[in-house]
Amino acid sequence: MGKVSIKNVSQYFINREGNKTQALADINLEIKDKEFICVIGPSGCGKTTLLRTIAGLENPSSGELALDSEKITGPDPRRGMVFQEYSLFPWRTVIRNITFGPEMQGMNKEKAQEIAEEYLELVGLEHFKNSYPYELSGGMRQRVAIARALANDPEVLLMDEPFGSLDAQTRNVLQSELLDIWYRKQITIIFVTHSVDEAVFLADKIVILTARPGRVKDIIDVNLPRPRNRTGPDTNQLRDRVLKILAEERVKK
Ligand code: ADP
């Protein structure tokens, strides 16, 4: 039994015209504790839907999901989420963005402040605690979003293309920082990306989805030693393999 268990999950949406869209078809996944999973697949194949369903923000049309064998029925602080962008409260300072979650969970202000400062330090932003999100670069905003999710002490971190809008250099830096956090906090991470390079650099396992409706097409074990190189024969070979599998899905469309 995995940390996160996804059994026969399908997801349909009905739009305003009454048309039915199937986003996910019969997804089965067992994700182990402390694993770093990257989910990759063609645009619109249901990656975000899968993450939102694990977060408990969507109910599956059929099938079941569980965390530690306990059925997922809605959002829970044990499953934290980091979105692509614009997820911070613009009217709150950096530190008050982070204290929000713990305070919502009933923690007193002093304790929440202490925890927020600890996580700000972890992401290297302790000197920006009184800044507002608009005063920060994209990379810094995503660091705050990560600190905010971690402040709720999640066991599973769900990340939806969190570095997708960053420039390549910042993105590389944040990937390394995230690996460091993952290692230190010993959490499970499920990370959606459409970058093969990113998946190969980060993941223990890469879950490749088919074009919509998303089904699990392949699960690739990434056995490259850590810390990883971004280039080199083994990395390049794996990247080629994933790209070839993804290309099959483009041909189908
Ligand atoms: P991805 O993240 O892989 O790009 P999504 O999960 O965002 O894909 O979307 C998968 C499909 O489900 C798309 O066709 C999208 O339009 C549809 N979809 C997602 N959420 C909704 C919703 N709330 N209502 C209707 N259709 C939706």
PDB file of C-alpha atoms and ligand atoms in Angstrom:
ATOM      1  CA  MET A   1       0.000   0.000   0.000  1.00  0.00           C
ATOM      2  CA  GLY A   2       1.443   3.336  -1.070  1.00  0.00           C
ATOM      3  CA  LYS A   3       1.466   6.672   0.711  1.00  0.00           C
ATOM      4  CA  VAL A   4      -0.924   7.903  -1.960  1.00  0.00           C
ATOM      5  CA  SER A   5      -3.055   5.320  -3.632  1.00  0.00           C
ATOM      6  CA  ILE A   6      -5.067   6.072  -6.774  1.00  0.00           C
ATOM      7  CA  LYS A   7      -7.441   3.340  -7.908  1.00  0.00           C
ATOM      8  CA  ASN A   8      -9.406   3.280 -11.159  1.00  0.00           C
ATOM      9  CA  VAL A   9      -9.863   7.050 -11.139  1.00  0.00           C
ATOM     10  CA  SER A  10     -11.783   8.616 -14.019  1.00  0.00           C
ATOM     11  CA  GLN A  11     -12.885  12.213 -14.257  1.00  0.00           C
ATOM     12  CA  TYR A  12     -15.578  13.744 -16.479  1.00  0.00           C
ATOM     13  CA  PHE A  13     -16.633  17.350 -16.752  1.00  0.00           C
ATOM     14  CA  ILE A  14     -19.890  18.659 -18.172  1.00  0.00           C
ATOM     15  CA  ASN A  15     -19.557  22.136 -19.665  1.00  0.00           C
ATOM     16  CA  ARG A  16     -22.247  24.802 -19.900  1.00  0.00           C
ATOM     17  CA  GLU A  17     -23.460  23.481 -23.270  1.00  0.00           C
ATOM     18  CA  GLY A  18     -23.934  20.091 -21.651  1.00  0.00           C
ATOM     19  CA  ASN A  19     -21.042  18.444 -23.487  1.00  0.00           C
ATOM     20  CA  LYS A  20     -19.100  15.828 -21.634  1.00  0.00           C
ATOM     21  CA  THR A  21     -15.276  15.961 -21.524  1.00  0.00           C
ATOM     22  CA  GLN A  22     -13.354  13.070 -20.142  1.00  0.00           C
ATOM     23  CA  ALA A  23     -10.177  14.359 -18.495  1.00  0.00           C
ATOM     24  CA  LEU A  24      -8.879  11.168 -16.855  1.00  0.00           C
ATOM     25  CA  ALA A  25      -9.471   7.510 -17.678  1.00  0.00           C
ATOM     26  CA  ASP A  26      -8.884   4.701 -15.242  1.00  0.00           C
ATOM     27  CA  ILE A  27      -5.789   6.029 -13.499  1.00  0.00           C
ATOM     28  CA  ASN A  28      -4.034   3.589 -11.190  1.00  0.00           C
ATOM     29  CA  LEU A  29      -0.969   4.726  -9.253  1.00  0.00           C
ATOM     30  CA  GLU A  30       0.697   3.748  -6.015  1.00  0.00           C
ATOM     31  CA  ILE A  31       3.017   6.471  -4.777  1.00  0.00           C
ATOM     32  CA  LYS A  32       5.442   5.541  -2.024  1.00  0.00           C
ATOM     33  CA  ASP A  33       6.274   7.607   1.023  1.00  0.00           C
ATOM     34  CA  LYS A  34       9.053  10.163   0.325  1.00  0.00           C
ATOM     35  CA  GLU A  35       8.957   9.512  -3.386  1.00  0.00           C
ATOM     36  CA  PHE A  36       9.437  12.342  -5.875  1.00  0.00           C
ATOM     37  CA  ILE A  37       7.007  11.760  -8.725  1.00  0.00           C
ATOM     38  CA  CYS A  38       6.843  13.850 -11.865  1.00  0.00           C
ATOM     39  CA  VAL A  39       3.725  13.672 -13.997  1.00  0.00           C
ATOM     40  CA  ILE A  40       4.176  14.615 -17.624  1.00  0.00           C
ATOM     41  CA  GLY A  41       1.911  14.437 -20.660  1.00  0.00           C
ATOM     42  CA  PRO A  42       0.538  16.426 -23.589  1.00  0.00           C
ATOM     43  CA  SER A  43      -1.186  19.713 -22.890  1.00  0.00           C
ATOM     44  CA  GLY A  44      -4.802  19.217 -21.790  1.00  0.00           C
ATOM     45  CA  CYS A  45      -4.322  15.543 -20.914  1.00  0.00           C
ATOM     46  CA  GLY A  46      -5.585  15.955 -17.364  1.00  0.00           C
ATOM     47  CA  LYS A  47      -2.417  16.611 -15.321  1.00  0.00           C
ATOM     48  CA  THR A  48      -3.911  19.500 -13.364  1.00  0.00           C
ATOM     49  CA  THR A  49      -7.130  17.562 -12.926  1.00  0.00           C
ATOM     50  CA  LEU A  50      -5.194  14.627 -11.483  1.00  0.00           C
ATOM     51  CA  LEU A  51      -3.402  16.912  -9.015  1.00  0.00           C
ATOM     52  CA  ARG A  52      -6.625  18.691  -8.021  1.00  0.00           C
ATOM     53  CA  THR A  53      -8.278  15.323  -7.471  1.00  0.00           C
ATOM     54  CA  ILE A  54      -5.421  14.210  -5.181  1.00  0.00           C
ATOM     55  CA  ALA A  55      -5.717  17.568  -3.377  1.00  0.00           C
ATOM     56  CA  GLY A  56      -9.405  16.829  -2.826  1.00  0.00           C
ATOM     57  CA  LEU A  57     -10.450  19.932  -4.777  1.00  0.00           C
ATOM     58  CA  GLU A  58     -12.304  17.694  -7.262  1.00  0.00           C
ATOM     59  CA  ASN A  59     -14.195  14.498  -6.536  1.00  0.00           C
ATOM     60  CA  PRO A  60     -13.412  11.720  -9.000  1.00  0.00           C
ATOM     61  CA  SER A  61     -16.332  10.701 -11.229  1.00  0.00           C
ATOM     62  CA  SER A  62     -15.376   7.125 -10.419  1.00  0.00           C
ATOM     63  CA  GLY A  63     -12.632   5.354  -8.528  1.00  0.00           C
ATOM     64  CA  GLU A  64     -11.006   6.139  -5.211  1.00  0.00           C
ATOM     65  CA  LEU A  65      -7.991   7.935  -3.807  1.00  0.00           C
ATOM     66  CA  ALA A  66      -6.401   7.440  -0.409  1.00  0.00           C
ATOM     67  CA  LEU A  67      -3.635   8.900   1.737  1.00  0.00           C
ATOM     68  CA  ASP A  68      -2.207   6.292   4.122  1.00  0.00           C
ATOM     69  CA  SER A  69      -5.194   4.058   3.307  1.00  0.00           C
ATOM     70  CA  GLU A  70      -7.594   6.805   4.388  1.00  0.00           C
ATOM     71  CA  LYS A  71     -10.042   7.821   1.667  1.00  0.00           C
ATOM     72  CA  ILE A  72      -9.530  11.330   0.270  1.00  0.00           C
ATOM     73  CA  THR A  73     -12.812  13.214   0.459  1.00  0.00           C
ATOM     74  CA  GLY A  74     -11.703  16.856   0.424  1.00  0.00           C
ATOM     75  CA  PRO A  75      -8.786  19.205   0.985  1.00  0.00           C
ATOM     76  CA  ASP A  76      -6.555  18.536   3.988  1.00  0.00           C
ATOM     77  CA  PRO A  77      -3.418  20.324   5.242  1.00  0.00           C
ATOM     78  CA  ARG A  78      -1.556  17.000   4.974  1.00  0.00           C
ATOM     79  CA  ARG A  79      -1.809  17.457   1.198  1.00  0.00           C
ATOM     80  CA  GLY A  80      -0.378  20.897   0.355  1.00  0.00           C
ATOM     81  CA  MET A  81      -0.578  22.489  -3.062  1.00  0.00           C
ATOM     82  CA  VAL A  82       1.682  24.897  -4.941  1.00  0.00           C
ATOM     83  CA  PHE A  83       0.198  26.413  -8.100  1.00  0.00           C
ATOM     84  CA  GLN A  84       1.898  27.814 -11.163  1.00  0.00           C
ATOM     85  CA  GLU A  85       1.594  31.470 -10.247  1.00  0.00           C
ATOM     86  CA  TYR A  86      -0.542  34.224  -8.781  1.00  0.00           C
ATOM     87  CA  SER A  87      -1.472  32.127  -5.809  1.00  0.00           C
ATOM     88  CA  LEU A  88      -0.246  34.528  -3.113  1.00  0.00           C
ATOM     89  CA  PHE A  89      -2.567  37.003  -1.429  1.00  0.00           C
ATOM     90  CA  PRO A  90      -1.455  40.334  -2.933  1.00  0.00           C
ATOM     91  CA  TRP A  91      -2.783  42.327   0.023  1.00  0.00           C
ATOM     92  CA  ARG A  92      -0.770  40.392   2.607  1.00  0.00           C
ATOM     93  CA  THR A  93       2.935  40.730   3.293  1.00  0.00           C
ATOM     94  CA  VAL A  94       5.199  37.747   2.616  1.00  0.00           C
ATOM     95  CA  ILE A  95       5.174  36.625   6.245  1.00  0.00           C
ATOM     96  CA  ARG A  96       1.420  37.047   6.555  1.00  0.00           C
ATOM     97  CA  ASN A  97       0.947  34.944   3.427  1.00  0.00           C
ATOM     98  CA  ILE A  98       2.766  32.165   5.238  1.00  0.00           C
ATOM     99  CA  THR A  99       1.107  32.549   8.641  1.00  0.00           C
ATOM    100  CA  PHE A 100      -2.322  32.359   6.994  1.00  0.00           C
ATOM    101  CA  GLY A 101      -2.491  28.545   6.830  1.00  0.00           C
ATOM    102  CA  PRO A 102      -1.283  27.803  10.353  1.00  0.00           C
ATOM    103  CA  GLU A 103      -3.601  30.506  11.745  1.00  0.00           C
ATOM    104  CA  MET A 104      -6.516  28.986   9.845  1.00  0.00           C
ATOM    105  CA  GLN A 105      -5.643  25.713  11.553  1.00  0.00           C
ATOM    106  CA  GLY A 106      -6.033  27.450  14.912  1.00  0.00           C
ATOM    107  CA  MET A 107      -2.400  28.117  15.741  1.00  0.00           C
ATOM    108  CA  ASN A 108      -1.762  31.237  17.827  1.00  0.00           C
ATOM    109  CA  LYS A 109      -0.170  34.218  16.104  1.00  0.00           C
ATOM    110  CA  GLU A 110       3.235  34.017  17.824  1.00  0.00           C
ATOM    111  CA  LYS A 111       3.702  30.353  17.031  1.00  0.00           C
ATOM    112  CA  ALA A 112       2.541  30.883  13.423  1.00  0.00           C
ATOM    113  CA  GLN A 113       5.023  33.744  13.102  1.00  0.00           C
ATOM    114  CA  GLU A 114       7.820  31.555  14.421  1.00  0.00           C
ATOM    115  CA  ILE A 115       7.014  28.783  11.946  1.00  0.00           C
ATOM    116  CA  ALA A 116       6.708  31.244   9.070  1.00  0.00           C
ATOM    117  CA  GLU A 117      10.136  32.686   9.866  1.00  0.00           C
ATOM    118  CA  GLU A 118      11.644  29.218   9.931  1.00  0.00           C
ATOM    119  CA  TYR A 119      10.282  28.458   6.444  1.00  0.00           C
ATOM    120  CA  LEU A 120      11.242  31.855   5.085  1.00  0.00           C
ATOM    121  CA  GLU A 121      14.773  31.108   6.151  1.00  0.00           C
ATOM    122  CA  LEU A 122      14.577  27.693   4.500  1.00  0.00           C
ATOM    123  CA  VAL A 123      13.758  29.368   1.171  1.00  0.00           C
ATOM    124  CA  GLY A 124      16.272  32.173   1.772  1.00  0.00           C
ATOM    125  CA  LEU A 125      13.780  35.040   2.021  1.00  0.00           C
ATOM    126  CA  GLU A 126      14.033  36.052   5.664  1.00  0.00           C
ATOM    127  CA  HIS A 127      14.958  39.603   4.645  1.00  0.00           C
ATOM    128  CA  PHE A 128      11.774  39.987   2.607  1.00  0.00           C
ATOM    129  CA  LYS A 129       9.263  39.065   5.257  1.00  0.00           C
ATOM    130  CA  ASN A 130       7.611  42.477   5.286  1.00  0.00           C
ATOM    131  CA  SER A 131       7.559  42.894   1.502  1.00  0.00           C
ATOM    132  CA  TYR A 132       4.426  42.503  -0.587  1.00  0.00           C
ATOM    133  CA  PRO A 133       4.257  39.908  -3.394  1.00  0.00           C
ATOM    134  CA  TYR A 134       4.349  42.616  -6.102  1.00  0.00           C
ATOM    135  CA  GLU A 135       7.767  43.681  -4.803  1.00  0.00           C
ATOM    136  CA  LEU A 136       9.249  40.227  -5.475  1.00  0.00           C
ATOM    137  CA  SER A 137      10.572  38.551  -8.620  1.00  0.00           C
ATOM    138  CA  GLY A 138       8.736  35.513 -10.021  1.00  0.00           C
ATOM    139  CA  GLY A 139      11.293  33.158  -8.489  1.00  0.00           C
ATOM    140  CA  MET A 140      10.948  34.770  -5.075  1.00  0.00           C
ATOM    141  CA  ARG A 141       7.163  34.572  -5.257  1.00  0.00           C
ATOM    142  CA  GLN A 142       7.349  30.859  -5.935  1.00  0.00           C
ATOM    143  CA  ARG A 143       9.724  30.440  -2.992  1.00  0.00           C
ATOM    144  CA  VAL A 144       7.089  32.129  -0.822  1.00  0.00           C
ATOM    145  CA  ALA A 145       4.409  29.832  -2.262  1.00  0.00           C
ATOM    146  CA  ILE A 146       6.566  26.822  -1.339  1.00  0.00           C
ATOM    147  CA  ALA A 147       7.221  28.186   2.172  1.00  0.00           C
ATOM    148  CA  ARG A 148       3.509  28.801   2.573  1.00  0.00           C
ATOM    149  CA  ALA A 149       2.643  25.227   1.624  1.00  0.00           C
ATOM    150  CA  LEU A 150       5.372  23.822   3.910  1.00  0.00           C
ATOM    151  CA  ALA A 151       4.168  25.892   6.881  1.00  0.00           C
ATOM    152  CA  ASN A 152       1.091  23.643   7.022  1.00  0.00           C
ATOM    153  CA  ASP A 153       3.445  20.713   7.607  1.00  0.00           C
ATOM    154  CA  PRO A 154       2.197  18.635   4.658  1.00  0.00           C
ATOM    155  CA  GLU A 155       3.124  14.994   4.174  1.00  0.00           C
ATOM    156  CA  VAL A 156       2.497  15.280   0.466  1.00  0.00           C
ATOM    157  CA  LEU A 157       3.297  18.352  -1.603  1.00  0.00           C
ATOM    158  CA  LEU A 158       1.344  18.691  -4.856  1.00  0.00           C
ATOM    159  CA  MET A 159       3.015  21.037  -7.314  1.00  0.00           C
ATOM    160  CA  ASP A 160       1.357  22.181 -10.539  1.00  0.00           C
ATOM    161  CA  GLU A 161       4.063  23.434 -12.931  1.00  0.00           C
ATOM    162  CA  PRO A 162       5.374  25.662 -10.146  1.00  0.00           C
ATOM    163  CA  PHE A 163       8.388  26.832 -12.150  1.00  0.00           C
ATOM    164  CA  GLY A 164       6.645  26.988 -15.538  1.00  0.00           C
ATOM    165  CA  SER A 165       6.708  30.743 -15.875  1.00  0.00           C
ATOM    166  CA  LEU A 166      10.271  31.316 -14.637  1.00  0.00           C
ATOM    167  CA  ASP A 167      13.311  31.966 -16.799  1.00  0.00           C
ATOM    168  CA  ALA A 168      15.567  28.961 -17.371  1.00  0.00           C
ATOM    169  CA  GLN A 169      18.277  30.008 -14.937  1.00  0.00           C
ATOM    170  CA  THR A 170      15.919  30.777 -12.057  1.00  0.00           C
ATOM    171  CA  ARG A 171      14.097  27.569 -12.789  1.00  0.00           C
ATOM    172  CA  ASN A 172      17.298  25.532 -12.440  1.00  0.00           C
ATOM    173  CA  VAL A 173      18.103  27.207  -9.126  1.00  0.00           C
ATOM    174  CA  LEU A 174      14.621  26.542  -7.748  1.00  0.00           C
ATOM    175  CA  GLN A 175      14.739  22.907  -8.856  1.00  0.00           C
ATOM    176  CA  SER A 176      17.927  22.391  -6.841  1.00  0.00           C
ATOM    177  CA  GLU A 177      16.465  24.218  -3.850  1.00  0.00           C
ATOM    178  CA  LEU A 178      13.345  22.090  -4.015  1.00  0.00           C
ATOM    179  CA  LEU A 179      15.398  18.893  -4.012  1.00  0.00           C
ATOM    180  CA  ASP A 180      17.214  20.182  -0.960  1.00  0.00           C
ATOM    181  CA  ILE A 181      13.898  20.870   0.816  1.00  0.00           C
ATOM    182  CA  TRP A 182      12.512  17.492  -0.224  1.00  0.00           C
ATOM    183  CA  TYR A 183      15.579  15.789   1.225  1.00  0.00           C
ATOM    184  CA  ARG A 184      15.486  17.760   4.475  1.00  0.00           C
ATOM    185  CA  LYS A 185      11.727  17.548   5.074  1.00  0.00           C
ATOM    186  CA  GLN A 186      11.363  13.915   3.973  1.00  0.00           C
ATOM    187  CA  ILE A 187       8.051  14.521   2.235  1.00  0.00           C
ATOM    188  CA  THR A 188       6.378  12.989  -0.789  1.00  0.00           C
ATOM    189  CA  ILE A 189       6.219  15.260  -3.838  1.00  0.00           C
ATOM    190  CA  ILE A 190       3.922  14.935  -6.839  1.00  0.00           C
ATOM    191  CA  PHE A 191       5.062  17.458  -9.408  1.00  0.00           C
ATOM    192  CA  VAL A 192       3.320  18.217 -12.697  1.00  0.00           C
ATOM    193  CA  THR A 193       5.505  19.517 -15.485  1.00  0.00           C
ATOM    194  CA  HIS A 194       5.601  19.615 -19.248  1.00  0.00           C
ATOM    195  CA  SER A 195       9.377  19.835 -19.264  1.00  0.00           C
ATOM    196  CA  VAL A 196      11.165  16.554 -19.874  1.00  0.00           C
ATOM    197  CA  ASP A 197      14.435  18.096 -18.625  1.00  0.00           C
ATOM    198  CA  GLU A 198      12.780  19.072 -15.368  1.00  0.00           C
ATOM    199  CA  ALA A 199      11.261  15.617 -14.851  1.00  0.00           C
ATOM    200  CA  VAL A 200      14.579  13.880 -15.558  1.00  0.00           C
ATOM    201  CA  PHE A 201      16.404  16.184 -13.132  1.00  0.00           C
ATOM    202  CA  LEU A 202      13.880  15.881 -10.285  1.00  0.00           C
ATOM    203  CA  ALA A 203      12.017  12.604 -10.297  1.00  0.00           C
ATOM    204  CA  ASP A 204      12.433   9.181  -8.769  1.00  0.00           C
ATOM    205  CA  LYS A 205       9.700   8.109 -11.162  1.00  0.00           C
ATOM    206  CA  ILE A 206       8.193   9.794 -14.201  1.00  0.00           C
ATOM    207  CA  VAL A 207       4.546   9.052 -14.828  1.00  0.00           C
ATOM    208  CA  ILE A 208       3.736   9.670 -18.500  1.00  0.00           C
ATOM    209  CA  LEU A 209       0.095  10.262 -19.360  1.00  0.00           C
ATOM    210  CA  THR A 210      -1.521   9.747 -22.745  1.00  0.00           C
ATOM    211  CA  ALA A 211      -3.309  12.515 -24.628  1.00  0.00           C
ATOM    212  CA  ARG A 212      -6.771  13.271 -23.216  1.00  0.00           C
ATOM    213  CA  PRO A 213      -8.379  11.432 -21.612  1.00  0.00           C
ATOM    214  CA  GLY A 214      -5.230  10.940 -19.587  1.00  0.00           C
ATOM    215  CA  ARG A 215      -4.322   7.337 -18.891  1.00  0.00           C
ATOM    216  CA  VAL A 216      -1.065   6.106 -17.442  1.00  0.00           C
ATOM    217  CA  LYS A 217       0.973   5.358 -20.542  1.00  0.00           C
ATOM    218  CA  ASP A 218       4.246   4.512 -18.867  1.00  0.00           C
ATOM    219  CA  ILE A 219       6.065   4.790 -15.560  1.00  0.00           C
ATOM    220  CA  ILE A 220       9.797   5.309 -15.863  1.00  0.00           C
ATOM    221  CA  ASP A 221      12.155   4.699 -12.956  1.00  0.00           C
ATOM    222  CA  VAL A 222      14.866   7.327 -12.931  1.00  0.00           C
ATOM    223  CA  ASN A 223      17.872   5.553 -11.547  1.00  0.00           C
ATOM    224  CA  LEU A 224      20.344   8.384 -12.076  1.00  0.00           C
ATOM    225  CA  PRO A 225      22.430   9.084  -8.950  1.00  0.00           C
ATOM    226  CA  ARG A 226      21.827  12.321  -7.025  1.00  0.00           C
ATOM    227  CA  PRO A 227      22.975  15.067  -7.114  1.00  0.00           C
ATOM    228  CA  ARG A 228      22.293  14.789 -10.824  1.00  0.00           C
ATOM    229  CA  ASN A 229      23.971  16.261 -13.821  1.00  0.00           C
ATOM    230  CA  ARG A 230      21.762  18.009 -16.315  1.00  0.00           C
ATOM    231  CA  THR A 231      23.713  16.528 -19.188  1.00  0.00           C
ATOM    232  CA  GLY A 232      25.776  13.384 -19.711  1.00  0.00           C
ATOM    233  CA  PRO A 233      25.148  10.153 -21.600  1.00  0.00           C
ATOM    234  CA  ASP A 234      22.727   8.546 -19.094  1.00  0.00           C
ATOM    235  CA  THR A 235      20.699  11.734 -18.653  1.00  0.00           C
ATOM    236  CA  ASN A 236      20.512  12.297 -22.394  1.00  0.00           C
ATOM    237  CA  GLN A 237      19.493   8.720 -23.061  1.00  0.00           C
ATOM    238  CA  LEU A 238      16.663   8.921 -20.542  1.00  0.00           C
ATOM    239  CA  ARG A 239      15.515  12.265 -21.906  1.00  0.00           C
ATOM    240  CA  ASP A 240      15.395  10.746 -25.408  1.00  0.00           C
ATOM    241  CA  ARG A 241      13.379   7.818 -24.150  1.00  0.00           C
ATOM    242  CA  VAL A 242      10.764  10.061 -22.501  1.00  0.00           C
ATOM    243  CA  LEU A 243      10.624  12.358 -25.536  1.00  0.00           C
ATOM    244  CA  LYS A 244       9.991   9.382 -27.831  1.00  0.00           C
ATOM    245  CA  ILE A 245       7.124   8.156 -25.677  1.00  0.00           C
ATOM    246  CA  LEU A 246       5.599  11.648 -25.599  1.00  0.00           C
ATOM    247  CA  ALA A 247       5.999  12.012 -29.375  1.00  0.00           C
ATOM    248  CA  GLU A 248       3.800   8.930 -29.878  1.00  0.00           C
ATOM    249  CA  GLU A 249       0.991  10.824 -28.163  1.00  0.00           C
ATOM    250  CA  ARG A 250       1.406  13.794 -30.481  1.00  0.00           C
ATOM    251  CA  VAL A 251       1.174  11.566 -33.539  1.00  0.00           C
ATOM    252  CA  LYS A 252      -2.086  10.067 -32.268  1.00  0.00           C
ATOM    253  CA  LYS A 253      -3.803  13.458 -32.019  1.00  0.00           C
TER     254      LYS A 253
HETATM  255  P1  ADP B   1      -3.460  19.645 -18.297  1.00  0.00           P
HETATM  256  O1  ADP B   1      -3.156  20.094 -16.902  1.00  0.00           O
HETATM  257  O2  ADP B   1      -2.841  18.319 -18.624  1.00  0.00           O
HETATM  258  O3  ADP B   1      -3.137  20.657 -19.354  1.00  0.00           O
HETATM  259  P2  ADP B   1      -6.227  19.811 -17.404  1.00  0.00           P
HETATM  260  O4  ADP B   1      -6.315  18.857 -16.278  1.00  0.00           O
HETATM  261  O5  ADP B   1      -6.132  21.259 -17.070  1.00  0.00           O
HETATM  262  O6  ADP B   1      -5.039  19.375 -18.383  1.00  0.00           O
HETATM  263  O7  ADP B   1      -7.510  19.629 -18.339  1.00  0.00           O
HETATM  264  C1  ADP B   1      -7.894  18.378 -18.891  1.00  0.00           C
HETATM  265  C2  ADP B   1      -9.195  18.545 -19.674  1.00  0.00           C
HETATM  266  O8  ADP B   1     -10.286  18.736 -18.773  1.00  0.00           O
HETATM  267  C3  ADP B   1      -9.199  19.746 -20.604  1.00  0.00           C
HETATM  268  O9  ADP B   1      -9.879  19.384 -21.782  1.00  0.00           O
HETATM  269  C4  ADP B   1      -9.964  20.794 -19.819  1.00  0.00           C
HETATM  270  O10 ADP B   1     -10.605  21.691 -20.677  1.00  0.00           O
HETATM  271  C5  ADP B   1     -10.963  19.941 -19.053  1.00  0.00           C
HETATM  272  N1  ADP B   1     -11.344  20.566 -17.762  1.00  0.00           N
HETATM  273  C6  ADP B   1     -10.519  20.740 -16.691  1.00  0.00           C
HETATM  274  N2  ADP B   1     -11.188  21.282 -15.653  1.00  0.00           N
HETATM  275  C7  ADP B   1     -12.464  21.477 -16.084  1.00  0.00           C
HETATM  276  C8  ADP B   1     -13.661  21.993 -15.482  1.00  0.00           C
HETATM  277  N3  ADP B   1     -13.683  22.426 -14.227  1.00  0.00           N
HETATM  278  N4  ADP B   1     -14.782  22.026 -16.251  1.00  0.00           N
HETATM  279  C9  ADP B   1     -14.776  21.575 -17.530  1.00  0.00           C
HETATM  280  N5  ADP B   1     -13.704  21.057 -18.146  1.00  0.00           N
HETATM  281  C10 ADP B   1     -12.556  21.002 -17.439  1.00  0.00           C
END
